[in-house]
XYZ file of C-alpha atoms in Angstrom:
349
model
C -2.670 6.167 30.704
C -5.810 6.001 29.429
C -7.681 3.263 27.576
C -8.022 2.887 24.015
C -9.596 -0.159 22.004
C -9.157 -0.805 18.679
C -11.150 -3.473 17.314
C -9.631 -4.862 13.499
C -6.215 -5.125 12.741
C -6.458 -3.620 8.945
C -5.549 -0.506 7.547
C -7.046 1.763 9.798
C -6.865 -0.009 12.771
C -3.234 -0.969 12.535
C -2.197 2.677 11.959
C -4.000 3.535 14.711
C -2.025 1.780 17.244
C 0.602 2.320 16.399
C 0.274 5.853 16.159
C -1.048 5.763 19.372
C 0.712 3.410 21.515
C 3.242 5.629 22.850
C 0.193 7.974 24.335
C -2.411 5.682 25.359
C -2.765 2.091 26.733
C -3.787 0.439 24.040
C -5.357 -2.713 23.391
C -6.085 -3.982 19.479
C -8.812 -6.840 19.215
C -8.403 -8.629 15.681
C -9.496 -12.075 14.251
C -6.408 -13.078 12.851
C -2.877 -11.894 14.354
C -1.117 -10.346 11.199
C -1.754 -7.340 9.369
C -2.127 -7.799 5.922
C -1.858 -5.849 2.549
C -5.289 -6.337 1.183
C -4.490 -4.908 -2.276
C -2.778 -7.739 -2.638
C -4.585 -10.956 -1.428
C -5.550 -11.296 -4.968
C -2.054 -12.418 -6.316
C -1.935 -15.324 -3.347
C -4.517 -16.943 -5.676
C -2.409 -17.934 -8.317
C 0.983 -17.430 -6.777
C 0.811 -18.681 -3.253
C 4.388 -17.473 -1.474
C 3.183 -14.014 -2.500
C 1.314 -14.578 1.095
C 5.016 -14.284 2.893
C 5.294 -10.630 0.864
C 1.750 -9.087 2.098
C 1.359 -9.946 5.874
C 3.698 -9.286 9.242
C 2.596 -10.327 12.753
C 0.771 -7.057 14.544
C 3.200 -8.027 17.499
C 6.253 -7.678 15.317
C 5.157 -3.947 14.387
C 3.542 -2.976 17.974
C 5.847 -2.631 20.518
C 3.488 -1.520 23.287
C -0.029 -2.370 22.456
C -1.395 -5.378 24.291
C -2.679 -7.544 21.560
C -6.012 -10.031 22.017
C -6.920 -12.341 19.500
C -11.005 -12.821 19.162
C -14.261 -11.421 17.655
C -16.114 -8.986 19.320
C -20.141 -9.999 19.970
C -21.038 -6.673 21.352
C -19.996 -3.533 23.103
C -21.409 -0.838 25.613
C -19.940 2.758 25.900
C -17.860 1.507 28.435
C -16.306 -1.840 27.944
C -16.006 -4.131 24.991
C -17.306 -7.969 25.065
C -15.887 -10.965 23.763
C -17.434 -14.038 24.782
C -16.615 -13.793 28.840
C -14.103 -11.289 28.375
C -14.950 -7.827 29.229
C -12.177 -5.215 28.103
C -13.253 -1.186 29.861
C -12.097 1.874 27.772
C -12.133 5.122 27.914
C -11.599 5.997 23.956
C -12.519 3.073 21.623
C -11.825 2.935 17.276
C -13.973 0.271 15.307
C -12.541 -0.606 12.361
C -13.827 -4.165 11.279
C -14.007 -3.610 7.922
C -16.359 -5.100 5.317
C -17.055 -8.718 3.858
C -18.484 -10.358 1.323
C -21.689 -12.204 1.729
C -22.473 -15.367 1.010
C -26.151 -16.344 -0.023
C -25.162 -19.856 -1.482
C -23.321 -22.151 0.620
C -21.518 -23.886 -1.474
C -17.934 -25.612 -1.126
C -16.934 -24.574 -4.661
C -17.817 -20.891 -3.799
C -15.314 -19.224 -2.631
C -15.020 -15.400 -1.276
C -12.004 -13.266 -1.878
C -12.365 -12.034 2.009
C -8.667 -13.050 2.837
C -4.985 -13.685 1.533
C -5.019 -17.192 3.607
C -8.713 -18.060 1.769
C -7.189 -17.424 -1.501
C -3.911 -19.167 -0.917
C -5.607 -22.297 0.133
C -7.657 -22.203 -3.410
C -4.686 -22.403 -4.902
C -4.892 -25.929 -5.909
C -8.430 -26.058 -6.322
C -7.776 -22.978 -9.106
C -5.121 -25.913 -10.637
C -7.542 -28.676 -11.027
C -10.507 -26.698 -12.335
C -11.078 -26.114 -16.377
C -13.485 -23.909 -16.112
C -14.059 -20.788 -13.371
C -16.775 -18.692 -12.986
C -16.004 -14.916 -11.488
C -19.479 -13.135 -10.343
C -18.823 -9.975 -10.095
C -17.062 -7.328 -12.377
C -15.943 -4.634 -9.980
C -12.401 -4.086 -9.186
C -11.662 -7.324 -7.239
C -14.005 -9.399 -9.424
C -11.663 -7.961 -12.716
C -8.359 -8.228 -11.479
C -9.153 -11.622 -10.153
C -9.747 -12.889 -13.632
C -6.794 -11.153 -14.655
C -4.608 -12.980 -12.457
C -5.886 -16.170 -13.386
C -5.309 -15.749 -17.151
C -2.156 -13.936 -16.858
C -0.779 -17.130 -15.388
C -2.975 -19.911 -16.330
C -3.664 -18.716 -20.074
C -5.507 -22.448 -20.463
C -8.229 -21.949 -18.356
C -11.613 -20.716 -18.812
C -12.881 -18.011 -17.050
C -16.309 -16.626 -16.979
C -17.196 -13.382 -15.563
C -20.686 -12.269 -14.337
C -21.764 -9.095 -13.866
C -25.093 -7.717 -12.955
C -24.568 -3.918 -15.015
C -23.697 -3.245 -18.745
C -20.031 -2.162 -17.912
C -17.327 -3.382 -15.689
C -15.898 -0.793 -13.476
C -19.395 1.084 -13.506
C -18.026 3.797 -11.584
C -14.368 4.251 -13.637
C -14.022 6.228 -16.504
C -15.235 5.413 -19.813
C -11.565 4.506 -21.086
C -10.739 2.462 -18.045
C -14.102 0.066 -18.708
C -13.120 0.185 -22.415
C -9.659 -1.021 -21.973
C -10.476 -3.999 -19.531
C -12.905 -5.431 -21.823
C -10.287 -5.173 -23.969
C -7.834 -7.293 -22.160
C -10.351 -9.712 -20.651
C -11.682 -9.948 -24.357
C -8.129 -11.003 -25.996
C -7.058 -13.415 -22.976
C -10.583 -15.336 -24.501
C -12.765 -14.524 -21.144
C -16.263 -14.739 -21.823
C -18.062 -11.909 -20.414
C -22.036 -11.888 -19.739
C -23.358 -9.177 -19.122
C -26.474 -7.434 -16.891
C -27.282 -11.431 -15.141
C -26.449 -12.069 -11.736
C -26.200 -15.491 -10.293
C -29.646 -16.795 -9.099
C -29.031 -20.547 -7.606
C -26.493 -22.962 -8.051
C -26.862 -26.996 -8.414
C -23.435 -28.401 -7.862
C -21.593 -27.748 -10.965
C -24.472 -26.174 -12.415
C -24.990 -21.821 -11.559
C -28.408 -20.458 -13.002
C -28.503 -16.584 -13.609
C -31.474 -14.580 -13.394
C -31.829 -14.438 -17.348
C -31.956 -17.950 -17.362
C -28.753 -18.857 -18.686
C -27.361 -22.150 -17.232
C -23.387 -22.144 -16.428
C -21.259 -25.125 -15.968
C -18.314 -23.994 -13.497
C -15.665 -26.352 -11.649
C -15.132 -23.446 -9.138
C -16.709 -20.140 -8.413
C -15.467 -16.603 -6.948
C -18.219 -14.755 -5.449
C -17.165 -10.648 -6.117
C -20.083 -9.174 -5.351
C -22.551 -8.120 -2.300
C -20.030 -6.280 -0.093
C -21.164 -5.974 3.860
C -19.812 -4.109 6.657
C -18.777 -5.822 9.546
C -21.150 -4.039 12.035
C -23.425 -7.362 13.341
C -21.720 -6.313 16.772
C -23.316 -3.463 16.960
C -27.269 -4.676 16.576
C -27.268 -5.060 20.653
C -26.691 -1.739 22.080
C -26.176 0.604 18.882
C -28.793 -0.649 16.084
C -30.197 2.911 15.707
C -26.737 3.622 14.325
C -26.709 1.852 11.479
C -28.127 3.254 8.376
C -30.165 0.969 5.722
C -26.645 -0.619 4.489
C -25.536 -1.461 7.960
C -23.279 0.976 7.609
C -22.530 3.030 11.142
C -23.512 6.853 10.770
C -20.728 9.440 12.034
C -20.247 12.748 12.086
C -17.610 14.686 9.918
C -15.588 14.246 12.885
C -15.501 10.338 12.477
C -17.526 9.984 15.720
C -20.272 7.868 15.792
C -23.279 10.156 16.133
C -23.792 10.676 19.745
C -21.268 8.770 21.079
C -18.377 11.648 21.724
C -15.592 8.963 22.931
C -16.400 6.146 20.086
C -14.848 6.967 16.335
C -15.948 4.895 13.362
C -12.969 4.366 10.453
C -12.859 2.636 7.775
C -15.297 0.488 5.373
C -18.192 0.186 7.747
C -19.022 4.404 8.315
C -21.102 5.812 6.520
C -18.874 8.206 4.422
C -19.721 8.255 0.717
C -16.647 7.607 -0.559
C -14.677 4.586 -2.070
C -13.950 1.922 0.448
C -10.492 1.306 -0.673
C -7.125 0.570 1.973
C -6.469 4.258 1.244
C -9.405 5.815 2.305
C -9.415 3.919 5.505
C -5.879 4.971 6.234
C -6.512 8.611 5.667
C -9.492 8.844 7.739
C -7.080 6.817 10.674
C -4.942 9.757 10.481
C -7.798 12.496 11.203
C -9.413 10.047 13.612
C -5.803 10.005 15.566
C -5.910 13.794 15.443
C -9.142 14.182 17.047
C -8.559 11.979 20.165
C -5.180 14.030 20.557
C -7.540 17.097 20.417
C -10.120 15.889 22.488
C -7.421 14.785 25.267
C -6.457 18.968 24.774
C -9.758 20.534 24.513
C -9.150 21.614 21.388
C -11.384 21.719 18.201
C -11.855 18.712 16.499
C -11.217 18.124 13.226
C -12.892 17.551 9.985
C -12.860 14.098 7.447
C -13.127 15.551 3.964
C -13.385 13.499 0.911
C -10.659 14.168 -2.012
C -9.585 12.741 -5.126
C -7.740 9.583 -4.611
C -5.441 7.639 -7.096
C -6.569 4.283 -7.904
C -4.328 1.544 -9.122
C -6.337 -1.647 -11.062
C -4.190 -4.514 -11.510
C -4.412 -6.202 -14.571
C -1.867 -9.364 -13.826
C 1.376 -9.438 -13.427
C 2.497 -6.483 -16.335
C -0.499 -4.516 -17.174
C -3.145 -1.905 -14.786
C -4.834 1.107 -14.813
C -4.062 4.530 -12.608
C -6.889 6.667 -12.148
C -6.577 10.287 -10.915
C -9.342 12.809 -11.540
C -9.287 13.082 -15.222
C -6.441 11.361 -16.131
C -6.504 7.660 -16.784
C -3.540 5.360 -17.724
C -3.189 2.317 -18.691
C -0.102 -0.037 -19.419
C 3.111 -1.539 -17.523
C 3.407 1.751 -15.206
C 0.425 1.853 -13.143
C 1.234 -2.159 -12.575
C 4.966 -1.556 -11.391
C 3.505 1.039 -9.362
C 1.162 -1.025 -7.662
C 4.183 -3.248 -6.526
C 5.951 -0.520 -5.213
C 3.348 0.493 -2.900
C 3.348 -3.139 -1.600
C 6.383 -3.361 -0.944
C 6.753 0.185 0.703
C 3.984 -0.413 2.952
C 5.099 -3.713 3.942
C 8.435 -2.211 5.022
C 6.937 0.422 7.250
C 5.253 -2.234 8.891
C 8.175 -4.816 9.060
C 10.669 -2.313 10.954
C 8.961 -0.398 13.949
C 11.614 2.668 13.173
C 9.787 3.570 9.576
C 6.914 5.096 9.998
C 5.160 7.051 7.308
């Protein structure tokens, strides 16, 4: 059997490994030993037990895949390198995702990268009287909503560098979010960015001084592409994304596919998009094996669901914007359905 290596066990990597393990000798490399429903991780900061609902060990849903727990430092056209360990491959799928970049290193600043990180911050949230959230995109808005929904007594400040929240969303969604947060006494500071910090004092580029016992940094997402630097630096664009063909193959590399957040496909980097790309990448490895024409990945409108606490939310699809309890319930159903697929090996969409 030909050897397939998958780097990253998120939505794209987990999907690819599970789809291919019956037909190839698959090795999954991940920095964590579990799959995580990332759209649900923010709930863990206010409800730590939610973690059990959104995580499942890789070994639980993969029956024939070899799992390697570690971080890839570099790779070539023939092998992946983790320290002294070298793993050869015939096909490589890079699905290492993205992360929040921290320009300031302080113990009271938290990056919402993983559920475990947020779960461990639960105590800090309980203790903090005032909390600053930097970034008014989907993650920042959802996090603010979670905190004021569960802890209405907390003083929450939301710092955003633009003049509206959710700037890539319809006006109806922007207005709804702003009204939701303001009704719950969230102070929103527009057109300002965090510039520096001194203990619990943070300073914006507009000269404002903010006292915050806890800060969540929800801006500055960067692709996890550091391990491309040594041998494939020319494949990175100015955003550190990997340049790919419409087939999701890395430019100039027939047997290397780059899937999800870290490629330069112009679309919202969501779990849904990652899975759609993974589907095409899987079809293309079979096409390569059969000597057939490869499939192209086309960006299409997708449903976006933004949760606002437990009982409110926004659903966006093309020109439709739906608000209220229905989107919140829908997001819960999607989470439940996804985890069912991973908890029971025989069930797979």
